[in-house]
Every structure is written in C-alpha cells, then in structure tokens.
Short mmCIF file of C-alpha atoms in Angstrom, two decimals:
data_model
loop_
_atom_site.label_atom_id
_atom_site.label_comp_id
_atom_site.label_asym_id
_atom_site.label_seq_id
_atom_site.Cartn_x
_atom_site.Cartn_y
_atom_site.Cartn_z
CA UNK B 21 -158.59 -26.26 -28.29
CA UNK B 22 -158.54 -23.28 -26.02
CA UNK B 23 -154.93 -22.43 -25.22
CA UNK B 24 -153.75 -22.07 -21.53
CA UNK B 25 -153.13 -18.71 -20.20
CA UNK B 26 -150.77 -17.62 -17.60
CA UNK B 27 -153.27 -15.58 -15.35
CA UNK B 28 -151.50 -15.16 -12.09
CA UNK B 29 -147.87 -14.70 -10.75
CA UNK B 30 -146.33 -13.83 -7.38
CA UNK B 31 -143.13 -13.74 -5.33
CA UNK B 32 -143.07 -13.71 -1.75
CA UNK B 33 -140.66 -11.09 -0.22
CA UNK B 34 -137.30 -12.48 -0.81
CA UNK B 35 -134.95 -12.18 2.16
CA UNK B 36 -131.33 -13.39 2.92
CA UNK B 37 -132.73 -15.82 5.53
CA UNK B 38 -135.94 -17.14 6.77
CA UNK B 39 -137.13 -19.13 9.69
CA UNK B 40 -139.68 -20.71 7.38
CA UNK B 41 -139.49 -24.17 5.71
CA UNK B 42 -139.67 -24.64 1.90
CA UNK B 43 -143.37 -25.61 1.96
CA UNK B 44 -144.50 -22.56 4.37
CA UNK B 45 -142.78 -20.24 1.84
CA UNK B 46 -144.39 -22.11 -1.17
CA UNK B 47 -147.85 -21.93 0.53
CA UNK B 48 -147.44 -18.09 0.86
CA UNK B 49 -146.62 -17.98 -2.94
CA UNK B 50 -149.61 -20.09 -3.81
CA UNK B 51 -152.00 -17.66 -1.95
CA UNK B 52 -150.53 -14.60 -3.42
CA UNK B 53 -150.64 -16.07 -6.98
CA UNK B 54 -154.30 -17.19 -6.66
CA UNK B 55 -155.05 -13.52 -5.36
CA UNK B 56 -153.26 -12.01 -8.30
CA UNK B 57 -155.09 -14.25 -10.79
CA UNK B 58 -158.57 -13.76 -9.01
CA UNK B 59 -159.04 -17.54 -8.50
CA UNK B 60 -160.07 -19.33 -5.55
CA UNK B 61 -158.22 -22.35 -3.93
CA UNK B 62 -161.05 -24.74 -4.59
CA UNK B 63 -160.70 -24.02 -8.41
CA UNK B 64 -157.13 -25.51 -8.50
CA UNK B 65 -157.06 -28.69 -10.28
CA UNK B 66 -153.29 -29.18 -10.53
CA UNK B 67 -150.07 -28.51 -8.80
CA UNK B 68 -146.63 -28.73 -10.04
CA UNK B 69 -143.88 -28.39 -7.25
CA UNK B 70 -140.48 -27.24 -8.33
CA UNK B 71 -138.07 -28.78 -5.96
CA UNK B 72 -134.87 -30.60 -5.59
CA UNK B 73 -134.89 -30.62 -1.85
CA UNK B 74 -138.34 -31.74 -0.51
CA UNK B 75 -138.37 -35.51 -0.17
CA UNK B 76 -142.06 -35.78 -0.31
CA UNK B 77 -143.95 -36.93 -3.33
CA UNK B 78 -146.24 -34.24 -5.02
CA UNK B 79 -149.57 -35.92 -3.95
CA UNK B 80 -148.48 -35.69 -0.34
CA UNK B 81 -147.29 -32.07 -0.84
CA UNK B 82 -150.76 -31.47 -2.23
CA UNK B 83 -152.28 -32.95 0.79
CA UNK B 84 -150.02 -30.63 3.06
CA UNK B 85 -151.31 -27.77 0.89
CA UNK B 86 -154.97 -28.98 1.17
CA UNK B 87 -155.40 -29.37 -2.56
CA UNK B 88 -157.71 -32.13 -3.86
CA UNK B 89 -156.40 -32.55 -7.53
CA UNK B 90 -156.76 -34.05 -10.91
CA UNK B 91 -152.95 -33.81 -11.72
CA UNK B 92 -149.66 -33.15 -9.93
CA UNK B 93 -146.05 -33.05 -10.81
CA UNK B 94 -142.82 -32.74 -8.85
CA UNK B 95 -140.75 -30.79 -11.29
CA UNK B 96 -137.21 -31.54 -10.65
CA UNK B 97 -135.34 -30.02 -13.56
CA UNK B 98 -133.11 -27.76 -11.35
CA UNK B 99 -133.00 -24.24 -12.39
CA UNK B 100 -135.52 -25.15 -15.21
CA UNK B 101 -137.92 -26.56 -12.89
CA UNK B 102 -140.16 -23.47 -13.20
CA UNK B 103 -140.21 -23.31 -16.87
CA UNK B 104 -140.48 -27.00 -17.67
CA UNK B 105 -143.19 -27.43 -14.99
CA UNK B 106 -145.18 -24.62 -16.73
CA UNK B 107 -144.83 -26.45 -20.16
CA UNK B 108 -146.08 -29.69 -18.65
CA UNK B 109 -148.92 -27.70 -17.02
CA UNK B 110 -149.89 -26.12 -20.21
CA UNK B 111 -150.11 -29.41 -22.09
CA UNK B 112 -152.24 -30.92 -19.28
CA UNK B 113 -154.77 -27.91 -19.61
CA UNK B 114 -154.88 -27.96 -23.21
CA UNK B 115 -155.41 -32.00 -23.14
CA UNK B 116 -158.39 -31.23 -21.04
CA UNK B 117 -157.06 -32.87 -17.93
CA UNK B 118 -157.91 -29.92 -15.57
CA UNK B 119 -158.53 -26.12 -16.03
CA UNK B 120 -156.27 -24.44 -13.38
CA UNK B 121 -152.79 -25.42 -12.32
CA UNK B 122 -150.42 -23.73 -9.79
CA UNK B 123 -146.84 -24.11 -10.50
CA UNK B 124 -144.69 -23.30 -7.41
CA UNK B 125 -141.43 -23.36 -6.10
CA UNK B 126 -139.57 -22.03 -2.86
CA UNK B 127 -136.79 -22.74 -0.75
CA UNK B 128 -134.42 -21.48 1.99
CA UNK B 129 -130.70 -21.20 2.06
CA UNK B 130 -129.47 -24.67 1.84
CA UNK B 131 -126.74 -24.00 4.49
CA UNK B 132 -129.09 -23.66 7.39
CA UNK B 133 -129.05 -27.19 8.91
CA UNK B 134 -131.87 -26.55 11.36
CA UNK B 135 -134.20 -26.29 8.39
CA UNK B 136 -132.83 -29.25 6.68
CA UNK B 137 -134.48 -31.99 8.63
CA UNK B 138 -137.19 -32.43 5.95
CA UNK B 139 -135.17 -31.74 2.80
CA UNK B 140 -132.38 -33.40 0.84
CA UNK B 141 -130.44 -32.24 -2.08
CA UNK B 142 -129.06 -34.97 -4.33
CA UNK B 143 -128.83 -34.31 -8.05
CA UNK B 144 -127.27 -37.09 -10.01
CA UNK B 145 -126.93 -39.11 -6.77
CA UNK B 146 -124.83 -41.87 -7.97
CA UNK B 147 -122.43 -39.49 -10.16
CA UNK B 148 -122.00 -37.15 -7.27
CA UNK B 149 -121.50 -39.91 -4.59
CA UNK B 150 -118.75 -41.76 -6.31
CA UNK B 151 -117.39 -39.47 -8.91
CA UNK B 152 -117.64 -35.89 -7.73
CA UNK B 153 -118.06 -35.43 -4.02
CA UNK B 154 -115.07 -37.62 -3.02
CA UNK B 155 -112.86 -34.92 -4.60
CA UNK B 156 -114.08 -31.99 -2.71
CA UNK B 157 -116.52 -30.53 -4.99
CA UNK B 158 -117.07 -26.71 -4.70
CA UNK B 159 -120.74 -26.77 -5.99
CA UNK B 160 -121.89 -25.33 -9.27
CA UNK B 161 -119.05 -23.00 -9.12
CA UNK B 162 -116.60 -25.72 -9.85
CA UNK B 163 -118.33 -26.95 -13.08
CA UNK B 164 -118.96 -23.43 -14.25
CA UNK B 165 -115.15 -22.62 -13.64
CA UNK B 166 -114.46 -25.68 -15.92
CA UNK B 167 -116.86 -24.32 -18.52
CA UNK B 168 -115.66 -20.80 -18.46
CA UNK B 169 -112.09 -21.89 -18.52
CA UNK B 170 -112.49 -23.95 -21.53
CA UNK B 171 -114.55 -21.28 -23.25
CA UNK B 172 -111.87 -18.64 -22.64
CA UNK B 173 -109.39 -20.99 -24.12
CA UNK B 174 -111.17 -21.88 -27.28
CA UNK B 175 -112.76 -18.45 -28.12
CA UNK B 176 -111.38 -15.77 -25.67
CA UNK B 177 -113.64 -13.55 -23.63
CA UNK B 178 -112.84 -10.41 -21.73
CA UNK B 179 -113.69 -9.55 -18.09
CA UNK B 180 -115.06 -6.15 -19.62
CA UNK B 181 -117.54 -8.28 -21.55
CA UNK B 182 -118.69 -10.51 -18.70
CA UNK B 183 -118.81 -7.33 -16.43
CA UNK B 184 -121.12 -5.67 -18.69
CA UNK B 185 -123.68 -8.38 -18.00
CA UNK B 186 -123.37 -8.20 -14.36
CA UNK B 187 -123.46 -4.38 -14.22
CA UNK B 188 -126.54 -3.98 -16.47
CA UNK B 189 -128.42 -6.55 -14.50
CA UNK B 190 -127.51 -4.68 -11.31
CA UNK B 191 -128.74 -1.36 -12.84
CA UNK B 192 -132.12 -3.03 -13.55
CA UNK B 193 -132.35 -4.49 -10.00
CA UNK B 194 -132.32 -1.00 -8.57
CA UNK B 195 -135.86 -0.60 -9.68
CA UNK B 196 -136.96 -4.15 -8.49
CA UNK B 197 -138.25 -4.06 -5.02
CA UNK B 198 -137.79 -7.74 -4.43
CA UNK B 199 -134.07 -7.64 -5.63
CA UNK B 200 -131.65 -8.25 -2.68
CA UNK B 201 -128.41 -6.71 -4.39
CA UNK B 202 -129.04 -3.19 -5.24
CA UNK B 203 -125.84 -1.41 -4.44
CA UNK B 204 -124.32 -0.13 -7.59
CA UNK B 205 -121.70 -2.20 -9.25
CA UNK B 206 -118.90 -0.94 -11.76
CA UNK B 207 -117.11 -3.14 -14.39
CA UNK B 208 -113.80 -2.42 -12.22
CA UNK B 209 -115.51 -3.78 -9.08
CA UNK B 210 -116.58 -6.74 -10.97
CA UNK B 211 -113.11 -7.53 -12.39
CA UNK B 212 -111.54 -7.03 -8.99
CA UNK B 213 -114.09 -9.21 -7.11
CA UNK B 214 -112.23 -12.23 -5.56
CA UNK B 215 -111.76 -15.49 -7.30
CA UNK B 216 -114.07 -18.28 -6.00
CA UNK B 217 -113.36 -20.99 -8.47
CA UNK B 218 -111.00 -19.59 -11.28
CA UNK B 219 -111.94 -17.87 -13.55
CA UNK B 220 -115.43 -17.69 -11.75
CA UNK B 221 -115.37 -14.48 -9.46
CA UNK B 222 -117.48 -13.32 -6.51
CA UNK B 223 -119.57 -11.20 -8.89
CA UNK B 224 -120.18 -14.14 -11.36
CA UNK B 225 -122.18 -15.91 -8.64
CA UNK B 226 -125.57 -15.70 -7.51
CA UNK B 227 -126.45 -15.06 -3.83
CA UNK B 228 -128.47 -17.81 -2.24
CA UNK B 229 -131.65 -16.46 -0.42
CA UNK B 230 -135.03 -17.40 0.97
CA UNK B 231 -138.36 -17.02 -0.75
CA UNK B 232 -140.83 -18.65 -3.09
CA UNK B 233 -142.79 -17.81 -6.27
CA UNK B 234 -145.96 -19.33 -7.96
CA UNK B 235 -147.64 -19.07 -11.42
CA UNK B 236 -151.22 -19.90 -12.15
CA UNK B 237 -151.93 -21.14 -15.67
CA UNK B 238 -155.52 -21.84 -16.75
CA UNK B 239 -157.86 -22.55 -19.44
CA UNK B 240 -158.36 -19.46 -21.58
CA UNK B 241 -162.16 -20.32 -21.86
CA UNK B 242 -162.34 -18.87 -18.36
CA UNK B 243 -161.00 -15.60 -19.59
CA UNK B 244 -163.69 -13.21 -18.08
CA UNK B 245 -162.26 -14.32 -14.78
CA UNK B 246 -158.84 -12.98 -14.52
CA UNK B 247 -157.64 -9.77 -12.85
CA UNK B 248 -155.00 -8.90 -15.29
CA UNK B 249 -154.05 -9.28 -19.09
CA UNK B 250 -153.36 -12.82 -19.73
CA UNK B 251 -149.87 -14.02 -21.01
CA UNK B 252 -149.56 -16.94 -23.41
CA UNK B 253 -146.76 -19.27 -24.31
CA UNK B 254 -145.89 -19.56 -27.96
CA UNK B 255 -143.27 -22.10 -29.25
CA UNK B 256 -141.37 -23.70 -26.49
CA UNK B 257 -138.99 -26.50 -26.18
CA UNK B 258 -136.75 -28.36 -23.76
CA UNK B 259 -133.63 -30.63 -24.25
CA UNK B 260 -132.32 -33.01 -21.63
CA UNK B 261 -129.04 -34.83 -21.39
CA UNK B 262 -127.49 -33.20 -24.60
CA UNK B 263 -124.60 -35.16 -26.09
CA UNK B 264 -124.85 -37.66 -23.38
CA UNK B 265 -123.74 -40.47 -25.73
CA UNK B 266 -120.53 -38.69 -26.73
CA UNK B 267 -117.37 -40.23 -25.47
CA UNK B 268 -116.04 -36.62 -25.12
CA UNK B 269 -118.76 -34.20 -25.28
CA UNK B 270 -118.19 -30.42 -25.42
CA UNK B 271 -117.85 -28.70 -22.12
CA UNK B 272 -119.10 -25.44 -23.55
CA UNK B 273 -121.79 -26.34 -26.09
CA UNK B 274 -125.41 -26.58 -24.62
CA UNK B 275 -128.68 -28.33 -25.67
CA UNK B 276 -130.02 -24.93 -26.73
CA UNK B 277 -128.27 -25.55 -29.96
CA UNK B 278 -130.67 -28.40 -30.70
CA UNK B 279 -133.98 -26.56 -29.84
CA UNK B 280 -133.08 -22.99 -31.33
CA UNK B 281 -134.71 -23.34 -34.69
CA UNK B 282 -138.08 -24.67 -33.55
CA UNK B 283 -138.54 -21.70 -31.10
CA UNK B 284 -138.30 -19.04 -33.72
CA UNK B 285 -140.73 -20.26 -36.49
CA UNK B 286 -143.48 -18.06 -35.47
CA UNK B 287 -141.75 -15.14 -33.94
CA UNK B 288 -138.35 -14.20 -35.13
CA UNK B 289 -135.51 -13.35 -32.86
CA UNK B 290 -135.45 -9.64 -34.07
CA UNK B 291 -139.20 -9.48 -33.01
CA UNK B 292 -138.63 -10.16 -29.44
CA UNK B 293 -138.95 -7.04 -27.21
CA UNK B 294 -136.85 -8.48 -24.42
CA UNK B 295 -135.01 -11.75 -23.25
CA UNK B 296 -135.57 -13.10 -19.66
CA UNK B 297 -132.54 -15.53 -19.40
CA UNK B 298 -131.69 -17.77 -16.58
CA UNK B 299 -128.43 -16.25 -15.26
CA UNK B 300 -126.58 -18.33 -12.74
CA UNK B 301 -123.44 -16.91 -14.15
CA UNK B 302 -122.70 -14.29 -16.79
CA UNK B 303 -120.90 -17.09 -18.91
CA UNK B 304 -124.42 -18.66 -18.97
CA UNK B 305 -125.90 -15.71 -20.70
CA UNK B 306 -122.89 -15.71 -23.15
CA UNK B 307 -123.61 -19.50 -24.06
CA UNK B 308 -127.36 -19.01 -24.20
CA UNK B 309 -127.12 -16.01 -26.68
CA UNK B 310 -124.77 -18.04 -28.79
CA UNK B 311 -126.44 -21.33 -28.76
CA UNK B 312 -130.00 -19.77 -29.40
CA UNK B 313 -128.51 -18.02 -32.42
CA UNK B 314 -128.51 -14.45 -31.33
CA UNK B 315 -124.67 -14.49 -31.62
CA UNK B 316 -122.44 -16.51 -33.70
CA UNK B 317 -120.38 -19.40 -31.88
CA UNK B 318 -117.54 -18.00 -30.04
CA UNK B 319 -118.73 -14.47 -30.49
CA UNK B 320 -120.95 -13.96 -27.44
CA UNK B 321 -118.58 -11.64 -25.75
CA UNK B 322 -118.35 -9.37 -28.76
CA UNK B 323 -122.12 -9.53 -29.09
CA UNK B 324 -122.52 -8.38 -25.63
CA UNK B 325 -119.84 -5.66 -26.02
CA UNK B 326 -121.64 -4.12 -29.15
CA UNK B 327 -125.39 -4.72 -28.01
CA UNK B 328 -127.27 -2.39 -25.83
CA UNK B 329 -128.81 -4.96 -23.36
CA UNK B 330 -130.28 -2.24 -21.02
CA UNK B 331 -133.91 -1.53 -20.60
CA UNK B 332 -133.66 1.32 -23.10
CA UNK B 333 -131.59 -0.86 -25.53
CA UNK B 334 -132.17 -2.90 -28.68
CA UNK B 335 -132.28 -6.18 -26.74
CA UNK B 336 -133.05 -5.65 -23.09
CA UNK B 337 -132.05 -8.74 -21.07
CA UNK B 338 -133.08 -9.51 -17.50
CA UNK B 339 -135.07 -6.34 -16.86
CA UNK B 340 -135.64 -7.09 -13.14
CA UNK B 341 -131.99 -7.92 -12.39
CA UNK B 342 -131.97 -11.63 -12.99
CA UNK B 343 -130.97 -14.04 -10.37
CA UNK B 344 -127.48 -12.38 -10.28
CA UNK B 345 -128.93 -9.21 -8.60
CA UNK B 346 -132.25 -10.53 -7.25
CA UNK B 347 -130.74 -13.62 -5.41
CA UNK B 348 -131.52 -17.30 -5.82
CA UNK B 349 -134.33 -18.61 -3.55
CA UNK B 350 -133.45 -22.24 -4.37
CA UNK B 351 -135.47 -23.57 -7.33
CA UNK B 352 -137.64 -20.60 -7.18
CA UNK B 353 -134.78 -18.77 -8.86
CA UNK B 354 -135.79 -20.26 -12.15
CA UNK B 355 -139.21 -18.52 -11.70
CA UNK B 356 -137.60 -15.09 -11.60
CA UNK B 357 -137.31 -14.81 -15.51
CA UNK B 358 -140.96 -16.12 -15.93
CA UNK B 359 -142.42 -13.93 -13.39
CA UNK B 360 -140.56 -10.86 -14.84
CA UNK B 361 -141.66 -11.75 -18.45
CA UNK B 362 -145.26 -11.88 -17.20
CA UNK B 363 -145.15 -8.58 -15.65
CA UNK B 364 -143.44 -6.91 -18.68
CA UNK B 365 -146.09 -8.45 -20.92
CA UNK B 366 -148.93 -7.24 -18.79
CA UNK B 367 -147.27 -3.84 -18.80
CA UNK B 368 -147.26 -3.90 -14.96
CA UNK B 369 -143.57 -3.64 -14.43
CA UNK B 370 -143.90 -0.25 -12.74
CA UNK B 371 -140.70 1.86 -13.10
CA UNK B 372 -138.84 -0.66 -15.04
CA UNK B 373 -141.60 -1.28 -17.62
CA UNK B 374 -140.15 -1.50 -21.08
CA UNK B 375 -141.47 0.93 -23.69
CA UNK B 376 -142.39 -1.96 -25.76
CA UNK B 377 -143.13 -5.41 -24.40
CA UNK B 378 -145.59 -7.51 -26.68
CA UNK B 379 -143.48 -10.66 -27.02
CA UNK B 380 -140.35 -11.96 -25.29
CA UNK B 381 -138.29 -15.09 -24.51
CA UNK B 382 -137.85 -16.91 -21.29
CA UNK B 383 -135.36 -19.63 -20.61
CA UNK B 384 -134.71 -22.05 -17.96
CA UNK B 385 -131.46 -23.96 -17.34
CA UNK B 386 -130.79 -26.66 -14.92
CA UNK B 387 -128.35 -29.27 -13.59
CA UNK B 388 -124.87 -29.57 -14.63
CA UNK B 389 -123.49 -32.38 -16.61
CA UNK B 390 -120.27 -34.50 -15.50
CA UNK B 391 -118.71 -33.94 -19.05
CA UNK B 392 -120.97 -31.65 -21.00
CA UNK B 393 -122.54 -28.33 -19.88
CA UNK B 394 -126.12 -28.22 -18.88
CA UNK B 395 -128.47 -31.17 -18.43
CA UNK B 396 -131.55 -29.25 -18.95
CA UNK B 397 -132.12 -26.35 -21.38
CA UNK B 398 -135.42 -25.05 -21.91
CA UNK B 399 -137.01 -21.84 -23.68
CA UNK B 400 -140.37 -20.25 -24.41
CA UNK B 401 -141.67 -17.44 -26.37
CA UNK B 402 -144.21 -15.67 -24.39
CA UNK B 403 -146.63 -12.94 -25.63
CA UNK B 404 -149.60 -10.79 -24.80
CA UNK B 405 -151.46 -12.50 -27.78
CA UNK B 406 -152.61 -16.26 -27.75
CA UNK B 407 -151.78 -16.71 -31.44
CA UNK B 408 -148.01 -16.00 -31.53
CA UNK F 11 -115.16 -34.34 9.73
CA UNK F 12 -115.29 -37.34 7.34
CA UNK F 13 -114.76 -36.87 3.68
CA UNK F 14 -117.34 -38.63 1.36
CA UNK F 15 -115.93 -41.64 -0.23
CA UNK F 16 -117.16 -43.65 -3.34
CA UNK F 17 -119.84 -46.26 -2.81
CA UNK F 18 -119.14 -49.09 -5.21
CA UNK F 19 -122.25 -50.75 -6.87
CA UNK F 20 -122.15 -54.15 -8.42
CA UNK F 21 -121.78 -52.76 -11.96
CA UNK F 22 -118.89 -50.54 -11.21
CA UNK F 23 -116.88 -52.76 -8.96
CA UNK F 24 -114.58 -53.87 -11.81
CA UNK F 25 -113.37 -50.23 -12.08
CA UNK F 26 -112.51 -50.15 -8.44
CA UNK F 27 -110.77 -53.48 -8.51
CA UNK F 28 -108.58 -52.31 -11.40
CA UNK F 29 -107.91 -48.99 -9.52
CA UNK F 30 -106.80 -50.99 -6.56
CA UNK F 31 -103.97 -52.59 -8.91
CA UNK F 32 -103.15 -49.03 -10.01
CA UNK F 33 -104.87 -49.33 -13.46
CA UNK F 34 -107.34 -46.68 -14.81
CA UNK F 35 -110.26 -48.43 -16.83
CA UNK F 36 -113.05 -47.19 -18.82
CA UNK F 37 -116.47 -49.10 -19.26
CA UNK F 38 -116.83 -50.45 -22.68
CA UNK F 39 -119.92 -52.20 -24.27
CA UNK F 40 -119.21 -55.48 -25.66
CA UNK F 41 -122.03 -55.21 -28.27
CA UNK F 42 -121.32 -51.73 -29.85
CA UNK F 43 -117.97 -50.84 -28.44
CA UNK F 44 -119.16 -47.54 -26.95
CA UNK F 45 -117.15 -46.24 -24.02
CA UNK F 46 -118.40 -44.14 -21.16
CA UNK F 47 -117.25 -42.57 -18.04
CA UNK F 48 -118.60 -42.08 -15.34
CA UNK F 49 -119.94 -45.75 -15.39
CA UNK F 50 -123.58 -46.12 -16.17
CA UNK F 51 -126.03 -49.01 -15.44
CA UNK F 52 -126.11 -49.95 -19.35
CA UNK F 53 -124.42 -48.76 -22.48
CA UNK F 54 -125.81 -45.32 -23.32
CA UNK F 55 -125.81 -46.02 -27.01
CA UNK F 56 -127.56 -49.47 -27.32
CA UNK F 57 -128.58 -50.15 -23.70
CA UNK F 58 -126.72 -53.31 -23.59
CA UNK F 59 -125.91 -54.39 -19.96
CA UNK F 60 -123.07 -56.68 -21.41
CA UNK F 61 -120.01 -54.57 -20.69
CA UNK F 62 -116.25 -54.91 -20.22
CA UNK F 63 -113.47 -52.65 -18.82
CA UNK F 64 -110.92 -51.36 -21.25
CA UNK F 65 -107.49 -50.69 -19.55
CA UNK F 66 -106.26 -47.02 -20.29
CA UNK F 67 -102.61 -45.85 -20.22
CA UNK F 68 -103.57 -43.38 -17.53
CA UNK F 69 -101.99 -40.59 -19.57
CA UNK F 70 -103.80 -37.49 -20.95
CA UNK F 71 -104.03 -33.79 -21.12
CA UNK F 72 -105.86 -31.12 -19.21
CA UNK F 73 -109.11 -30.31 -21.14
CA UNK F 74 -110.09 -27.82 -18.44
CA UNK F 75 -109.28 -26.77 -14.96
CA UNK F 76 -110.48 -24.79 -12.10
CA UNK F 77 -109.34 -23.86 -8.49
CA UNK F 78 -111.66 -24.76 -5.72
CA UNK F 79 -111.17 -21.96 -3.26
CA UNK F 80 -114.35 -22.61 -1.43
CA UNK F 81 -115.28 -26.33 -0.93
CA UNK F 82 -118.94 -27.02 -0.04
CA UNK F 83 -117.89 -29.75 2.47
CA UNK F 84 -115.96 -28.29 5.41
CA UNK F 85 -113.84 -31.53 5.54
CA UNK F 86 -111.86 -30.31 2.53
CA UNK F 87 -111.23 -26.79 3.70
CA UNK F 88 -107.90 -27.27 4.98
CA UNK F 89 -106.82 -28.43 1.65
CA UNK F 90 -108.16 -25.58 -0.39
CA UNK F 91 -107.06 -24.21 -2.69
CA UNK F 92 -106.84 -27.33 -4.92
CA UNK F 93 -107.35 -27.82 -8.57
CA UNK F 94 -110.07 -29.76 -10.17
CA UNK F 95 -109.26 -31.04 -13.69
CA UNK F 96 -111.14 -32.23 -16.59
CA UNK F 97 -108.80 -34.74 -18.33
CA UNK F 98 -108.94 -35.81 -21.94
CA UNK F 99 -107.34 -39.24 -21.67
CA UNK F 100 -104.92 -40.48 -24.56
CA UNK F 101 -107.67 -42.95 -25.57
CA UNK F 102 -110.26 -40.19 -26.13
CA UNK F 103 -112.43 -40.45 -23.17
CA UNK F 104 -112.73 -37.90 -20.28
CA UNK F 105 -112.68 -38.04 -16.49
CA UNK F 106 -113.01 -35.26 -13.80
CA UNK F 107 -110.50 -35.50 -11.01
CA UNK F 108 -108.05 -33.55 -8.80
CA UNK F 109 -104.56 -32.48 -9.85
CA UNK F 110 -102.05 -33.13 -7.08
CA UNK F 111 -98.80 -31.48 -6.40
CA UNK F 112 -99.38 -28.31 -8.39
CA UNK F 113 -100.23 -24.80 -7.28
CA UNK F 114 -102.84 -22.61 -8.99
CA UNK F 115 -100.97 -21.00 -12.05
CA UNK F 116 -98.93 -24.00 -12.64
CA UNK F 117 -101.36 -25.73 -14.86
CA UNK F 118 -102.80 -24.76 -18.49
CA UNK F 119 -105.13 -26.54 -20.87
CA UNK F 120 -103.16 -28.98 -22.92
CA UNK F 121 -100.53 -29.81 -20.35
CA UNK F 122 -99.73 -33.47 -20.17
CA UNK F 123 -100.88 -35.36 -17.03
CA UNK F 124 -100.86 -38.90 -15.70
CA UNK F 125 -102.92 -40.74 -13.37
CA UNK F 126 -102.04 -41.69 -9.70
CA UNK F 127 -104.31 -43.31 -7.10
CA UNK F 128 -104.95 -42.46 -3.48
CA UNK F 129 -106.94 -44.39 -0.86
CA UNK F 130 -110.43 -43.10 -0.21
CA UNK F 131 -112.48 -45.22 2.05
CA UNK F 132 -112.69 -48.79 0.79
CA UNK F 133 -111.33 -47.93 -2.71
CA UNK F 134 -108.32 -46.23 -4.44
CA UNK F 135 -109.56 -43.03 -6.23
CA UNK F 136 -107.98 -41.74 -9.35
CA UNK F 137 -106.06 -38.44 -9.21
CA UNK F 138 -103.74 -36.78 -11.56
CA UNK F 139 -100.29 -35.18 -11.39
CA UNK F 140 -98.53 -33.10 -14.09
CA UNK F 141 -96.32 -35.38 -16.32
CA UNK F 142 -92.69 -34.52 -16.42
#
C-alpha cells in the first residue's frame, strides 16, 4: 500500500469580516491549495467539506464546486472537522477509492445575518433546543467557564500559567502574515482582561473571523508531481462521545486520555519537534497536555510554567499563533494547526521556521458535551518521512 | 424578542409532565437501571427504549458554575449577568441549569441548592436556588 501524502495547503487571507459566503471562501481556498500542490482540478476525486453551517449535502456542494467525484464527506466534527476529515481522506486514498482528495472548510462571522440565508448552526440540536438554549446560553464560553471553574477547584491553576500560553502564542503570531491579532500582549494585560464567562476572560477567547483553508492529500505513488516536500500522517486517533454512558461524567477529563497511548507507539512524546494544538481556550491547551500524557493530571499549569513553549524552546507550541491569535474562521479554525504543521515540516514557515521540524503533533477538538468536556478529540503525528 | 423554549418530544414528555407538578425526574432504563440526563431516545448503556422516570429530591450541590455576562441571544441581555450551574443531584446524576436569586460571588462549588420551576413556553423549566 502506498501511503497518502499531504501535498498542498492553503489559507485565504483571513479578515475580520467578509462579503463572501462560506462556499465562495472555500472555493478560493480549494484553488489556492491545488495551485500549491501543483495538481489540476480535474484530478480531484474526493472532497471533504468541514462545516457546521452549510445545510447542503456534500454531493451538492461538489456540484456547486464543479467537481465530479468518487468520494465525498461532510465533515461535521466541530473544531476537529479538518483533522478528522483528513483522517477519513487518508483512509479512502489508502483503500484505493481515489487518488486526490481536497479537505476544505471556510466560514464567515456567524453574527452577520445577511450572510446566514443559506446556513444554519445547530450542533446537538435536541440537547440545545430543550436543555441549553432556554436558559440563555452564552455559547462555548459558558461550557468552558464550567470546565475551567471545576478544574481550578480540583487542581488549582494560576492566571500567570494561563497567561503564559496566550502571550507565547501572541508572540508567534507576530511572524504570521495571516494572523489577525498581532498587538503585543503581556501577562498583566491577560490577567486584567474583562470577564466574559467567569473564570473565562476576554483574552481566553478566540476572535471569530472570515476565511477558508484547504488541504490536498494524494496517493504517494504520484510523488513526482508535487511542488513541495510531502508531509505524512503517522499514528492518529479520534475519540467521540467520551464517557457518554456515565451518570455523572467528569467535566474536565477529555477523550484524549483514551487515545494517548496508541499515538506514541512509533514516535515518543520527547521526539516531537513541536505541537500544533487546537486552542479555543488556554485551558484546552492545559487539558490536552495532561490528557495526552505530556503533563501529569492536574499538573498542566505547573508544566506550562516550567516549560519553554516558545519557538526557541524545548517544546514549541502553536508556532503560528494558534486560533487564539490568528482568529477563528468558523470550522476552518481547526485547519490552522494542520496548515502550520505542514509548513513547519516542509521547512517553509519563513521567519517563524523552527530550527528542527521533522516530526510533530497536531490536534483537533470539537463540540462540547452537556455534562462531560469535549465530544470529539483527535490527534495525529505528522512527519517529513512516510515511515514514522 | 422571544426566548427559545423547550420543544417536548414524545419520549421526554413525562419529564415535562412531572415538572408541571413541581417534581424533577430522571430517565431510568427499566432493563438495566441506567439513568441519564438530558433524556435520550434510548438507554445509552443497553439501547433499550423501555424507560421509566425516577422522581428526584430536587436537592443537590453545585458541581461547577459560571457567570454569563454576554448571552448569545439578545433576548437574555437584560437579565445578564446570570449564573449557569452544573448541579450534582443528591441521587448522583447531574443537570445544567441557571441559579436564581444569587449574585456572582454568592456561589461556590459544593454549595447546596434545590430545584424550583419557572414557566417557559408550554412547559415548566427547572431552575435552582441556593438552599438555606
């Protein structure tokens, strides 16, 4: 079996707002990613669309994009849609279903009603409709407020520890031309930012924005075709609906606990050159590090405090600024860690290129559980070599 | 602007019927005894659709809490800030709700609370208050 290789990535110019619809933004990203790969549109045999807003089925989205396909997928895993879509695409290529798949997502700010005529947003429709929205839900901030409050009660966590995460990512964003938040941030500013959903503060939250991202994954047998060094997925795993049959599941433990061991059988944690982690909140970084086994349970804050997570450090995290400083173009936010990993592994990350970037880890997390933490936790080792 | 209200379906209607009598209930599987909230179309453990509703004391403690300062829906803006609570009920199951009659800063994890009901559209929605 020839492995599937990631051969093209692209982001549109992210912006605070846009006049374009989700589909228009996605089409721009598809063109850019195919150009990056050096492949033609007629060679595309599969399309995965990461979206929680487009009502359309994936075959009709393919029709809108002018793509005649062997394979399509509507990847509706929230923030994990990019990474899980990429996993499903890799499996389809390696099963011989088709040779070239584009994984795409894009979106506009969800609060522009004139652009919402063709979209919806209804994760966990029944649960939200009867059990959450009637109480005056404050969005993901509400559940992350519950998560962080419980975490601080059980284990303790300082604002300096959380602030270090936000500040480090902001420093990285200053070298990322597509990051929207570049003004310098200090730990003091982080600590003094206003409360949004206690203990979640303004600087814990991502800024919604407009934009799209696309990734091209293809059969490695076509390897003489690409424009760039290919990137390969090593061990990867996803857990969905963790602890869903518990009568009182943990609000703070995530499904990463159940996939951690299988991820690091070929590449050990200490051999990773970087982590690109889905960072909708700094507390999500803390929990990801703990539950994937980088830090002991309850010790994520101390781990951050004593570890240099900057680009020059022992464990660089979110070298392009993460969602926290780039912005969140809807579900394409989940592509930010993937695109940054690919650029680092190609050694094409420009001024923010790491000195060593041969193998790294990417995560995608998505959707929030009524009683537990995240509904989807996914992670993949990515490498310059196809055998890791 | 209208606030969203629960939309009962045939398999959760017994919850709302009990709520109208001022009683908090939890879905319980008659085959394996598993309890779950929010209600589901079948038992999450054994997939039996044969369920009953266990009456609860309505008493519990705060498992976690947060202050909603920026509601997504403008219909709630006048009421903000208000307190979302994740309540561990005495019987061991949990429910997400809003704590009434308390200010941010009044509530801590572990504080005792008890249920109260308020009309919401065609049903009575369970809320909580700090227990004396």
